[in-house]
Every structure is written in structure tokens, then in C-alpha cells.
């Protein structure tokens, strides 16, 4: 391909010869267009195994002599994708961060299986969005839709497999998961969305054979726990159990507590259990009421059963952050610095205005999403002042990153080292604080994509 410079081509040619001899080395590299940082993280089972710096041409590359066959992850900015590697593979990736997944291209030995996986992921995403309009169908008709999708995916896999001289058993298992588990997930959430579609008081009756696929599912498959189609299915399964429990027992009306208990009961892998417990409790925080908080009963269950100290510390930090700013009280003044390094205070900037103070980081959201969301809100609420505070140490990326340059730089700030606001950003999560024109906090913790944000902002008009 034209974008691969001659030196990398030579490396690939050399790698093919050396891996044939030793049959153990793996080469991984690529090129990042419009990079968000100067490195790529390379992970296995959510643990960083290498940090790959970008050179002056935004390329990265490394050789690994002891990697085992399996699913790996690479992260750049706030985006990630999977890569499946086997001994003797020499895989290059090329992507544009403005369209991360859709622009991703693989080349080199071992690229075919990765191209197949990324295309399958993209297809899964499109098909799942389409399926939401069918949740009102009867169980039998919904099953027909699922069967049709499954047949299409199996046809694609069969076409792929006929072009391969060898497909390992582990890759077959991964592919089977990628094909089936998104469909299983749709079946797990079907009763909930059917109930909503028909405005029912209770869940529909589901025949026993609708869930026959569960008999073949291992909830503790170690090789799949970091694979999001597998994780997403497990979470949906646990939520389904939790809603069904609530329906049968009115004393079990706390869904988050139900799903935490279901996780503790059914998931035996300690690392996987801890990961799920954290995901569930964080989701409870962000999906609670208009002001983010964690239910005390659910929090107690999490703290008693999560054995990962860093997860516990992170959740406690989030709780403390949320409690640091109180609704109905004046916003505690804090020091900020403009993009031109001029010190001021937040009260000086927002005095007399209904204001949204959004603390942001592209570690948690893409720059294009941030800009589009703020532009949309500024247009919809022209009488509200939107003040951005970059949670990273430097504002230099605003001047250089094409998307971020579209933000109004006169409304962009960062915190000083001793700023009071650092006290409630310990969890590092982006947050919004809504303040009225009298300086009173109306919402101490919400977030940019909250579905309740418009309701909150309309109250300021």
C-alpha cells in the first residue's frame, strides 16, 4: 500500500523470514493520522504491556518475542480497538482519529482475521441500532429477526473461512462470540424494551426455549473477559435477572443492588467480578437522577465485595467529588488561568450569568464530540454562559488540534496547581456544574451527554 514507507516494507519482509525461522516473533505497528497524543498503548486483558511512541511521521512499531496467541487492545487518545495476534504475525494498522473505527485498515501477515473482526464489529453496531425498532414484535417474530441476522453473519464467516489456510481454535471461539453474543444480548434486553414499547405494567411472558442459548455460556471465560461483546452480554444477562427478580419480589426494588448481588453470585473470576462491579456502580452514579450520586445500599454492596483496591479508591473518589459541591449553596470561588496564562477566578468570569462550567478531557470524550456538543448547547441556550475548563495540565492542544480550535478560546481555562476546584476532580471524571446568575449551584454534578441536561438547563431560562 502507498502509505507504507520502504523501511517498514523492509521490516515486514524481514519479519516474515525471521518468524518462519523462529515461529514466535510478532511485529505490531502502524500509522496514526491526526494523532491525539504522541503514543499508542498496547494492552492485554486491560493491562498495559507496552507504550509505543509515535515518530515524526506519526508511525509506531515494535517486535515482541514472547507474546502468546490471543486478543490484544491498542489505545490512542480516548479510542480503542482490538487486534488478534498469533506467533509469526506482522500486523500494521492505519487509522484516522477523526473516524477511528471506520477508517481502520490492517495490512501484513495476520491482517485478514483482524479485517474480518473490525468489519464484523461495525456490522454489529449498525444492526443493533436497526433492531431497536423491532422490540415491539412478538417473541416469535423477534426470534425470526435474530435468526435472519445470525444466518447473514454465518454466511460472512463461511466466506471468510474458505479463504484461510488455517484458523486456530482460539480465534474460532472469539469469532463465535463476536457473531453470537451481540444477538444473545438483544434477547436478554427484549423483555424490558417490549414492556416499554407496549406500556405494560409487567414483563411479557417468555417461553423457556427463548433462552436455551444460556446453557452453552460460560460466565467465567478467562480468554474473553476483556472482549466487549462478551462483557456487554454478561451485563445484559445480569440486568435481565435483576429486573425479573424485582418483578417477582417487590422488596427487591433496587436494580443496582440486584445486579451487584447477581454478579457476586454468578461471576467467580475475581478480576472479572471486580471489573463488572465497578462498571455497574459507575453506571449507577451517572444514570441516577439529575444530580449524579450513588445509592448507599448499592455502594455498601460494592465496597464489601470489590477486592480491587484501586477500583475501591476510584469509586470513593467519585463519591467524594460529587459531595464536595452542594446544590442550593453558593459556588466556592476557585482560581483559573486563561489560554493566554492570565490568572483570574471563576466568580469573576461568571458573575451575573446563568452558567454551565464544564470540566473536560479528551481522555474521556473525542474532541469532535466535545466541540459539536458545546456548539449545539451554545446555539440552543444563547443566554447561558458555557465555560470550559481543561482537566489536562496544558491548554496547548486547543491551539493546535483542529477540532478544539473551533471552541471559543475566550471561554476556555485551566486550573492553577492550588485551585480549590482540584478538591472535587480527584476521580478525573469530566463533570458539569450548573450555576445560576446569583452564583448559586443548581446542579453540582452532571455530564455533557446526560439525557436530563436539557431539563436542567431549561430551568435556568
Short mmCIF file of C-alpha atoms in Angstrom, two decimals:
data_model
loop_
_atom_site.label_atom_id
_atom_site.label_comp_id
_atom_site.label_asym_id
_atom_site.label_seq_id
_atom_site.Cartn_x
_atom_site.Cartn_y
_atom_site.Cartn_z
CA UNK A 1 0.00 0.00 0.00
CA UNK A 2 1.21 3.52 -0.83
CA UNK A 3 1.26 4.86 2.73
CA UNK A 4 3.79 2.28 3.91
CA UNK A 5 7.27 3.67 3.53
CA UNK A 6 10.05 1.50 2.23
CA UNK A 7 11.70 0.97 5.60
CA UNK A 8 8.54 -0.53 7.05
CA UNK A 9 8.14 -2.69 3.97
CA UNK A 10 11.63 -4.00 4.56
CA UNK A 11 10.79 -4.72 8.17
CA UNK A 12 7.72 -6.65 7.11
CA UNK A 13 9.68 -8.67 4.59
CA UNK A 14 12.35 -9.34 7.18
CA UNK A 15 9.76 -10.27 9.79
CA UNK A 16 8.19 -12.84 7.52
CA UNK A 17 11.55 -14.57 7.11
CA UNK A 18 12.51 -14.44 10.77
CA UNK A 19 9.13 -15.61 12.05
CA UNK A 20 9.25 -18.55 9.67
CA UNK A 21 12.56 -19.50 11.24
CA UNK A 22 11.65 -18.99 14.91
CA UNK A 23 7.86 -19.07 14.59
CA UNK A 24 7.49 -16.97 17.74
CA UNK A 25 8.15 -13.30 16.99
CA UNK A 26 5.26 -10.90 16.48
CA UNK A 27 5.54 -7.47 14.87
CA UNK A 28 2.98 -4.74 15.52
CA UNK A 29 2.99 -1.17 14.27
CA UNK A 30 1.17 1.39 12.22
CA UNK A 31 0.39 4.99 11.43
CA UNK A 32 -1.95 7.45 13.18
CA UNK A 33 -3.42 10.27 11.12
CA UNK A 34 -4.41 13.35 13.14
CA UNK A 35 -2.96 11.92 16.36
CA UNK A 36 -4.43 12.90 19.74
CA UNK A 37 -1.21 12.17 21.65
CA UNK A 38 2.36 11.12 20.90
CA UNK A 39 1.97 7.44 21.77
CA UNK A 40 -0.13 4.28 21.42
CA UNK A 41 -0.83 1.98 24.36
CA UNK A 42 -0.68 -1.78 23.78
CA UNK A 43 -2.64 -3.91 26.25
CA UNK A 44 -3.50 -7.49 27.16
CA UNK A 45 -6.51 -8.15 29.40
CA UNK A 46 -6.80 -4.44 30.22
CA UNK A 47 -3.17 -4.26 31.40
CA UNK A 48 -0.64 -2.11 29.55
CA UNK A 49 2.24 -4.20 28.23
CA UNK A 50 3.89 -1.54 26.08
CA UNK A 51 3.83 2.18 25.31
CA UNK A 52 4.65 2.79 21.65
CA UNK A 53 5.89 6.33 20.85
CA UNK A 54 4.95 7.98 17.56
CA UNK A 55 7.88 9.12 15.45
CA UNK A 56 7.96 12.38 13.48
CA UNK A 57 5.81 10.75 10.78
CA UNK A 58 3.23 9.59 13.37
CA UNK A 59 4.27 5.97 12.99
CA UNK A 60 4.99 3.37 15.65
CA UNK A 61 6.49 -0.11 15.55
CA UNK A 62 7.86 -2.85 17.79
CA UNK A 63 8.88 -6.51 17.84
CA UNK A 64 7.71 -8.96 20.51
CA UNK A 65 9.39 -12.29 21.11
CA UNK A 66 7.22 -13.83 23.81
CA UNK A 67 3.63 -12.82 23.15
CA UNK A 68 1.07 -15.61 23.25
CA UNK A 69 -1.71 -16.00 20.74
CA UNK A 70 -4.78 -14.03 21.71
CA UNK A 71 -6.78 -10.86 21.77
CA UNK A 72 -4.94 -7.60 22.46
CA UNK A 73 -6.03 -3.97 22.61
CA UNK A 74 -4.43 -0.79 21.36
CA UNK A 75 -5.48 2.63 22.63
CA UNK A 76 -4.86 6.08 21.21
CA UNK A 77 -6.40 9.15 22.80
CA UNK A 78 -9.77 8.07 24.18
CA UNK A 79 -10.41 5.43 21.48
CA UNK A 80 -9.50 1.77 21.42
CA UNK A 81 -9.76 -1.25 19.18
CA UNK A 82 -8.87 -4.91 19.31
CA UNK A 83 -6.15 -6.76 17.46
CA UNK A 84 -5.78 -10.53 17.34
CA UNK A 85 -2.19 -11.74 17.17
CA UNK A 86 -0.50 -15.09 16.69
CA UNK A 87 3.19 -16.02 16.56
CA UNK A 88 4.65 -15.13 13.13
CA UNK A 89 2.16 -12.28 12.60
CA UNK A 90 3.39 -8.93 11.27
CA UNK A 91 0.43 -6.58 11.50
CA UNK A 92 0.28 -2.88 10.67
CA UNK A 93 -2.69 -0.63 11.38
CA UNK A 94 -3.54 2.69 9.82
CA UNK A 95 -6.31 4.95 11.09
CA UNK A 96 -7.58 8.48 11.18
CA UNK A 97 -8.62 9.61 14.67
CA UNK A 98 -11.44 11.71 13.19
CA UNK A 99 -13.17 8.50 12.15
CA UNK A 100 -11.39 5.92 14.26
CA UNK A 101 -13.12 2.57 13.65
CA UNK A 102 -14.43 3.28 10.16
CA UNK A 103 -11.01 4.39 8.90
CA UNK A 104 -9.09 1.49 10.43
CA UNK A 105 -7.14 -0.60 7.91
CA UNK A 106 -4.92 -3.60 8.62
CA UNK A 107 -2.07 -4.89 6.48
CA UNK A 108 0.65 -7.51 6.73
CA UNK A 109 0.66 -11.14 7.79
CA UNK A 110 -2.26 -11.76 10.13
CA UNK A 111 -4.28 -8.80 8.83
CA UNK A 112 -7.07 -10.89 7.27
CA UNK A 113 -8.52 -12.05 10.57
CA UNK A 114 -8.34 -8.54 12.00
CA UNK A 115 -10.05 -7.04 8.96
CA UNK A 116 -12.78 -9.66 9.40
CA UNK A 117 -13.22 -8.76 13.07
CA UNK A 118 -13.40 -4.99 12.57
CA UNK A 119 -15.93 -5.40 9.76
CA UNK A 120 -17.97 -7.68 11.99
CA UNK A 121 -17.88 -5.13 14.84
CA UNK A 122 -19.04 -2.35 12.54
CA UNK A 123 -21.83 -4.52 11.17
CA UNK A 124 -22.91 -5.49 14.69
CA UNK A 125 -23.21 -1.84 15.64
CA UNK A 126 -25.35 -0.95 12.63
CA UNK A 127 -27.59 -3.99 13.02
CA UNK A 128 -28.15 -3.42 16.73
CA UNK A 129 -29.39 0.12 16.09
CA UNK A 130 -31.78 -1.26 13.50
CA UNK A 131 -33.07 -3.93 15.86
CA UNK A 132 -34.40 -1.43 18.40
CA UNK A 133 -37.42 -0.75 16.22
CA UNK A 134 -38.36 -4.44 16.40
CA UNK A 135 -38.64 -4.77 20.18
CA UNK A 136 -42.40 -4.31 19.87
CA UNK A 137 -42.68 -7.56 17.90
CA UNK A 138 -43.98 -10.76 19.41
CA UNK A 139 -41.42 -13.21 20.76
CA UNK A 140 -41.74 -15.45 17.69
CA UNK A 141 -41.35 -12.59 15.20
CA UNK A 142 -38.44 -11.11 17.15
CA UNK A 143 -36.75 -14.52 17.10
CA UNK A 144 -37.13 -14.62 13.32
CA UNK A 145 -35.26 -11.30 13.08
CA UNK A 146 -32.49 -12.69 15.28
CA UNK A 147 -32.28 -15.87 13.18
CA UNK A 148 -32.03 -13.83 9.99
CA UNK A 149 -29.12 -11.78 11.37
CA UNK A 150 -27.39 -14.94 12.56
CA UNK A 151 -27.67 -16.58 9.14
CA UNK A 152 -26.19 -13.49 7.47
CA UNK A 153 -23.24 -13.46 9.86
CA UNK A 154 -22.59 -17.17 9.46
CA UNK A 155 -22.57 -16.72 5.69
CA UNK A 156 -19.97 -13.96 6.02
CA UNK A 157 -17.86 -16.12 8.34
CA UNK A 158 -18.07 -19.12 5.99
CA UNK A 159 -16.93 -16.93 3.10
CA UNK A 160 -14.02 -15.72 5.21
CA UNK A 161 -13.02 -19.18 6.44
CA UNK A 162 -12.82 -20.59 2.90
CA UNK A 163 -10.03 -18.12 2.12
CA UNK A 164 -7.92 -19.12 5.15
CA UNK A 165 -5.44 -21.97 5.19
CA UNK A 166 -5.55 -22.16 8.98
CA UNK A 167 -7.87 -20.78 11.67
CA UNK A 168 -6.86 -21.51 15.24
CA UNK A 169 -9.36 -22.86 17.78
CA UNK A 170 -8.99 -19.75 19.93
CA UNK A 171 -9.79 -17.48 17.01
CA UNK A 172 -12.81 -19.62 16.13
CA UNK A 173 -14.04 -19.21 19.70
CA UNK A 174 -13.52 -15.46 19.59
CA UNK A 175 -15.31 -15.22 16.26
CA UNK A 176 -18.20 -17.32 17.52
CA UNK A 177 -18.52 -14.91 20.45
CA UNK A 178 -18.39 -11.86 18.17
CA UNK A 179 -21.12 -13.36 15.98
CA UNK A 180 -23.49 -14.71 18.61
CA UNK A 181 -23.18 -12.70 21.79
CA UNK A 182 -24.49 -9.38 20.42
CA UNK A 183 -27.58 -11.32 19.32
CA UNK A 184 -27.85 -13.03 22.70
CA UNK A 185 -27.67 -9.60 24.30
CA UNK A 186 -30.62 -8.41 22.21
CA UNK A 187 -32.62 -11.36 23.51
CA UNK A 188 -31.72 -10.54 27.11
CA UNK A 189 -32.94 -6.94 26.79
CA UNK A 190 -36.00 -7.87 24.69
CA UNK A 191 -38.46 -8.25 27.64
CA UNK A 192 -37.53 -4.83 29.05
CA UNK A 193 -37.92 -2.98 25.75
CA UNK A 194 -41.04 -4.93 24.80
CA UNK A 195 -42.59 -3.78 28.09
CA UNK A 196 -41.66 -0.16 27.31
CA UNK A 197 -42.88 -0.37 23.71
CA UNK A 198 -46.33 -1.57 24.83
CA UNK A 199 -46.51 0.45 28.09
CA UNK A 200 -47.07 -2.70 30.12
CA UNK A 201 -47.15 -2.86 33.91
CA UNK A 202 -45.14 -6.07 33.93
CA UNK A 203 -42.75 -8.03 31.74
CA UNK A 204 -44.15 -10.25 28.98
CA UNK A 205 -44.20 -13.98 29.47
CA UNK A 206 -41.23 -15.55 27.69
CA UNK A 207 -41.12 -19.19 26.67
CA UNK A 208 -38.40 -21.34 28.23
CA UNK A 209 -36.70 -22.15 24.92
CA UNK A 210 -36.15 -18.44 24.16
CA UNK A 211 -33.14 -18.62 26.47
CA UNK A 212 -31.86 -22.07 25.53
CA UNK A 213 -28.59 -20.48 24.37
CA UNK A 214 -27.72 -19.79 28.02
CA UNK A 215 -26.97 -23.48 28.51
CA UNK A 216 -23.81 -23.10 26.41
CA UNK A 217 -22.49 -19.91 28.02
CA UNK A 218 -19.62 -19.81 30.50
CA UNK A 219 -19.84 -16.68 32.65
CA UNK A 220 -16.20 -17.02 33.62
CA UNK A 221 -14.41 -17.49 30.30
CA UNK A 222 -10.97 -16.04 31.08
CA UNK A 223 -9.91 -15.57 27.46
CA UNK A 224 -13.00 -13.45 26.74
CA UNK A 225 -13.43 -11.27 29.82
CA UNK A 226 -11.78 -8.23 28.19
CA UNK A 227 -13.81 -8.67 24.97
CA UNK A 228 -16.67 -6.16 25.00
CA UNK A 229 -19.25 -8.30 23.10
CA UNK A 230 -18.77 -10.86 25.87
CA UNK A 231 -18.81 -8.26 28.66
CA UNK A 232 -21.85 -6.49 27.23
CA UNK A 233 -23.77 -9.74 27.04
CA UNK A 234 -22.91 -10.72 30.62
CA UNK A 235 -24.03 -7.32 31.92
CA UNK A 236 -27.30 -7.51 29.96
CA UNK A 237 -27.91 -11.03 31.26
CA UNK A 238 -27.35 -9.88 34.85
CA UNK A 239 -29.65 -6.89 34.35
CA UNK A 240 -32.36 -9.17 32.96
CA UNK A 241 -32.08 -11.40 36.04
CA UNK A 242 -32.28 -8.30 38.24
CA UNK A 243 -35.40 -6.90 36.60
CA UNK A 244 -37.06 -10.31 36.73
CA UNK A 245 -36.22 -10.53 40.45
CA UNK A 246 -37.74 -7.10 41.04
CA UNK A 247 -40.89 -8.26 39.27
CA UNK A 248 -41.22 -11.35 41.44
CA UNK A 249 -40.24 -9.74 44.76
CA UNK A 250 -41.32 -6.16 45.46
CA UNK A 251 -38.78 -5.90 48.30
CA UNK A 252 -36.01 -6.22 45.67
CA UNK A 253 -36.74 -2.85 44.10
CA UNK A 254 -33.17 -1.56 43.88
CA UNK A 255 -31.99 -2.68 40.44
CA UNK A 256 -28.37 -1.70 41.05
CA UNK A 257 -28.28 -3.70 44.28
CA UNK A 258 -29.90 -6.62 42.46
CA UNK A 259 -27.35 -6.67 39.66
CA UNK A 260 -24.42 -6.29 42.05
CA UNK A 261 -25.69 -9.29 44.02
CA UNK A 262 -26.28 -11.25 40.81
CA UNK A 263 -22.68 -10.53 39.76
CA UNK A 264 -21.34 -11.71 43.11
CA UNK A 265 -23.42 -14.88 42.83
CA UNK A 266 -22.72 -15.86 39.22
CA UNK A 267 -19.25 -14.48 38.34
CA UNK A 268 -16.45 -16.40 40.04
CA UNK A 269 -13.41 -14.94 38.30
CA UNK A 270 -12.14 -12.35 40.80
CA UNK A 271 -10.74 -9.91 38.24
CA UNK A 272 -13.82 -10.11 36.03
CA UNK A 273 -16.15 -9.78 39.02
CA UNK A 274 -14.31 -6.66 40.19
CA UNK A 275 -14.46 -5.16 36.69
CA UNK A 276 -18.20 -5.75 36.48
CA UNK A 277 -18.86 -4.43 39.98
CA UNK A 278 -17.05 -1.20 39.12
CA UNK A 279 -18.85 -0.83 35.77
CA UNK A 280 -22.22 -1.33 37.46
CA UNK A 281 -21.64 1.11 40.32
CA UNK A 282 -20.21 3.79 37.99
CA UNK A 283 -23.21 3.34 35.69
CA UNK A 284 -25.48 3.75 38.74
CA UNK A 285 -23.72 7.02 39.51
CA UNK A 286 -24.08 8.55 36.07
CA UNK A 287 -27.57 7.22 35.36
CA UNK A 288 -29.10 8.19 38.68
CA UNK A 289 -31.20 11.33 39.00
CA UNK A 290 -30.46 14.75 37.57
CA UNK A 291 -27.55 15.23 40.00
CA UNK A 292 -25.18 12.27 39.85
CA UNK A 293 -24.93 10.18 43.00
CA UNK A 294 -24.59 6.58 44.18
CA UNK A 295 -27.30 4.80 46.16
CA UNK A 296 -25.96 4.00 49.64
CA UNK A 297 -27.23 0.40 49.61
CA UNK A 298 -25.53 -0.28 46.25
CA UNK A 299 -22.36 1.46 47.40
CA UNK A 300 -22.18 -0.70 50.54
CA UNK A 301 -22.52 -3.89 48.44
CA UNK A 302 -19.74 -2.70 46.13
CA UNK A 303 -17.37 -1.76 48.95
CA UNK A 304 -17.96 -5.07 50.77
CA UNK A 305 -17.35 -7.25 47.72
CA UNK A 306 -14.86 -5.50 45.42
CA UNK A 307 -11.36 -6.78 46.22
CA UNK A 308 -9.52 -4.43 43.85
CA UNK A 309 -8.08 -1.58 45.98
CA UNK A 310 -7.66 0.80 43.03
CA UNK A 311 -11.30 0.30 41.98
CA UNK A 312 -12.47 0.96 45.54
CA UNK A 313 -10.32 4.08 45.76
CA UNK A 314 -11.63 5.35 42.42
CA UNK A 315 -15.27 4.90 43.38
CA UNK A 316 -14.72 6.54 46.75
CA UNK A 317 -13.06 9.48 44.97
CA UNK A 318 -16.07 9.81 42.68
CA UNK A 319 -18.45 9.81 45.64
CA UNK A 320 -16.34 12.42 47.44
CA UNK A 321 -16.16 14.57 44.30
CA UNK A 322 -19.94 14.51 43.95
CA UNK A 323 -20.48 15.52 47.59
CA UNK A 324 -17.95 18.36 47.54
CA UNK A 325 -20.23 20.75 45.63
CA UNK A 326 -23.68 21.18 47.21
CA UNK A 327 -26.84 22.13 45.37
CA UNK A 328 -28.55 25.26 46.64
CA UNK A 329 -25.36 26.82 48.02
CA UNK A 330 -23.02 29.45 46.56
CA UNK A 331 -20.25 28.10 44.37
CA UNK A 332 -16.95 28.20 46.24
CA UNK A 333 -14.67 30.52 44.29
CA UNK A 334 -11.61 28.99 42.64
CA UNK A 335 -8.63 30.19 40.65
CA UNK A 336 -8.34 29.63 36.91
CA UNK A 337 -5.92 30.57 34.13
CA UNK A 338 -6.88 31.73 30.64
CA UNK A 339 -5.46 30.27 27.46
CA UNK A 340 -3.06 33.24 27.45
CA UNK A 341 -1.92 32.40 31.00
CA UNK A 342 -3.76 35.26 32.70
CA UNK A 343 -4.91 34.36 36.22
CA UNK A 344 -8.46 35.12 37.33
CA UNK A 345 -11.22 33.46 39.34
CA UNK A 346 -14.34 31.63 38.28
CA UNK A 347 -16.58 34.13 40.08
CA UNK A 348 -15.07 36.99 38.08
CA UNK A 349 -15.84 35.18 34.83
CA UNK A 350 -19.41 34.03 35.57
CA UNK A 351 -20.66 36.91 37.72
CA UNK A 352 -24.26 37.77 36.82
CA UNK A 353 -24.66 34.92 34.29
CA UNK A 354 -26.53 31.66 34.29
CA UNK A 355 -23.54 29.41 33.67
CA UNK A 356 -22.54 25.88 32.74
CA UNK A 357 -19.00 25.10 33.88
CA UNK A 358 -17.84 22.00 32.04
CA UNK A 359 -14.63 20.30 33.12
CA UNK A 360 -13.42 18.30 30.14
CA UNK A 361 -10.73 15.91 29.00
CA UNK A 362 -10.28 14.15 25.68
CA UNK A 363 -9.26 11.10 27.69
CA UNK A 364 -13.00 10.53 28.15
CA UNK A 365 -14.53 12.04 25.02
CA UNK A 366 -13.43 12.71 21.49
CA UNK A 367 -12.56 16.28 20.62
CA UNK A 368 -15.10 16.38 17.79
CA UNK A 369 -17.87 15.23 20.15
CA UNK A 370 -16.87 17.86 22.71
CA UNK A 371 -16.88 20.68 20.16
CA UNK A 372 -20.13 19.59 18.48
CA UNK A 373 -21.89 19.18 21.81
CA UNK A 374 -20.80 22.58 23.13
CA UNK A 375 -21.66 24.33 19.84
CA UNK A 376 -25.11 22.72 19.91
CA UNK A 377 -25.75 23.75 23.52
CA UNK A 378 -24.48 27.31 22.95
CA UNK A 379 -26.82 27.70 19.99
CA UNK A 380 -29.79 26.21 21.85
CA UNK A 381 -29.19 28.22 25.03
CA UNK A 382 -27.73 31.58 23.90
CA UNK A 383 -28.49 33.20 27.28
CA UNK A 384 -26.40 30.67 29.19
CA UNK A 385 -22.63 31.14 29.52
CA UNK A 386 -20.63 27.97 28.78
CA UNK A 387 -17.19 27.96 30.42
CA UNK A 388 -14.76 25.15 29.61
CA UNK A 389 -12.02 24.05 31.99
CA UNK A 390 -9.41 21.68 30.58
CA UNK A 391 -8.59 18.99 33.14
CA UNK A 392 -5.24 18.31 31.50
CA UNK A 393 -2.16 20.26 32.65
CA UNK A 394 -1.82 22.20 29.41
CA UNK A 395 -4.10 24.06 27.03
CA UNK A 396 -1.69 23.83 24.11
CA UNK A 397 -3.83 21.24 22.31
CA UNK A 398 -6.61 23.81 21.95
CA UNK A 399 -4.31 25.90 19.77
CA UNK A 400 -3.14 23.01 17.62
CA UNK A 401 -5.88 20.34 17.49
CA UNK A 402 -8.17 21.18 14.53
CA UNK A 403 -11.43 20.34 16.30
CA UNK A 404 -10.57 22.04 19.58
CA UNK A 405 -9.61 25.25 17.80
CA UNK A 406 -13.32 25.65 16.98
CA UNK A 407 -14.07 26.30 20.67
CA UNK A 408 -14.31 29.93 21.79
CA UNK A 409 -10.88 30.32 23.41
CA UNK A 410 -12.03 33.32 25.46
CA UNK A 411 -14.24 30.86 27.36
CA UNK A 412 -11.53 28.24 27.88
CA UNK A 413 -9.46 27.96 31.05
CA UNK A 414 -7.35 25.61 33.13
CA UNK A 415 -6.82 25.30 36.87
CA UNK A 416 -3.85 26.53 38.84
CA UNK A 417 -1.97 23.99 40.92
CA UNK A 418 -3.55 25.22 44.15
CA UNK A 419 -7.02 25.91 42.76
CA UNK A 420 -9.84 24.92 45.11
CA UNK A 421 -11.56 23.04 42.26
CA UNK A 422 -8.84 20.37 42.34
CA UNK A 423 -10.53 19.12 45.52
CA UNK A 424 -13.51 17.76 43.59
CA UNK A 425 -11.77 16.45 40.47
CA UNK A 426 -9.86 13.65 42.20
CA UNK A 427 -11.63 10.89 40.24
CA UNK A 428 -10.53 12.57 36.98
CA UNK A 429 -14.03 12.20 35.51
CA UNK A 430 -15.35 15.15 33.48
CA UNK A 431 -18.28 16.89 35.11
CA UNK A 432 -20.63 19.83 34.75
CA UNK A 433 -21.58 22.35 37.45
CA UNK A 434 -24.64 24.47 36.72
CA UNK A 435 -24.76 27.87 38.47
CA UNK A 436 -27.49 30.49 38.29
CA UNK A 437 -26.96 34.22 37.83
CA UNK A 438 -26.80 34.71 41.60
CA UNK A 439 -23.87 32.29 41.92
CA UNK A 440 -25.98 29.50 43.47
CA UNK A 441 -25.24 25.92 42.44
CA UNK A 442 -28.30 24.39 40.78
CA UNK A 443 -26.63 21.11 39.84
CA UNK A 444 -23.28 20.13 41.33
CA UNK A 445 -22.54 17.09 39.19
CA UNK A 446 -23.94 16.17 35.82
CA UNK A 447 -22.30 15.47 32.45
CA UNK A 448 -22.41 16.57 28.84
CA UNK A 449 -24.35 13.65 27.39
CA UNK A 450 -26.83 13.29 30.25
CA UNK A 451 -30.35 12.86 28.89
CA UNK A 452 -31.53 15.09 31.74
CA UNK A 453 -29.24 18.01 30.88
CA UNK A 454 -31.80 19.86 28.74
CA UNK A 455 -34.32 19.66 31.55
CA UNK A 456 -31.77 21.18 33.92
CA UNK A 457 -30.81 23.97 31.53
CA UNK A 458 -34.42 24.83 30.72
CA UNK A 459 -34.94 25.64 34.40
CA UNK A 460 -32.30 28.40 34.07
CA UNK A 461 -34.11 30.24 31.29
#
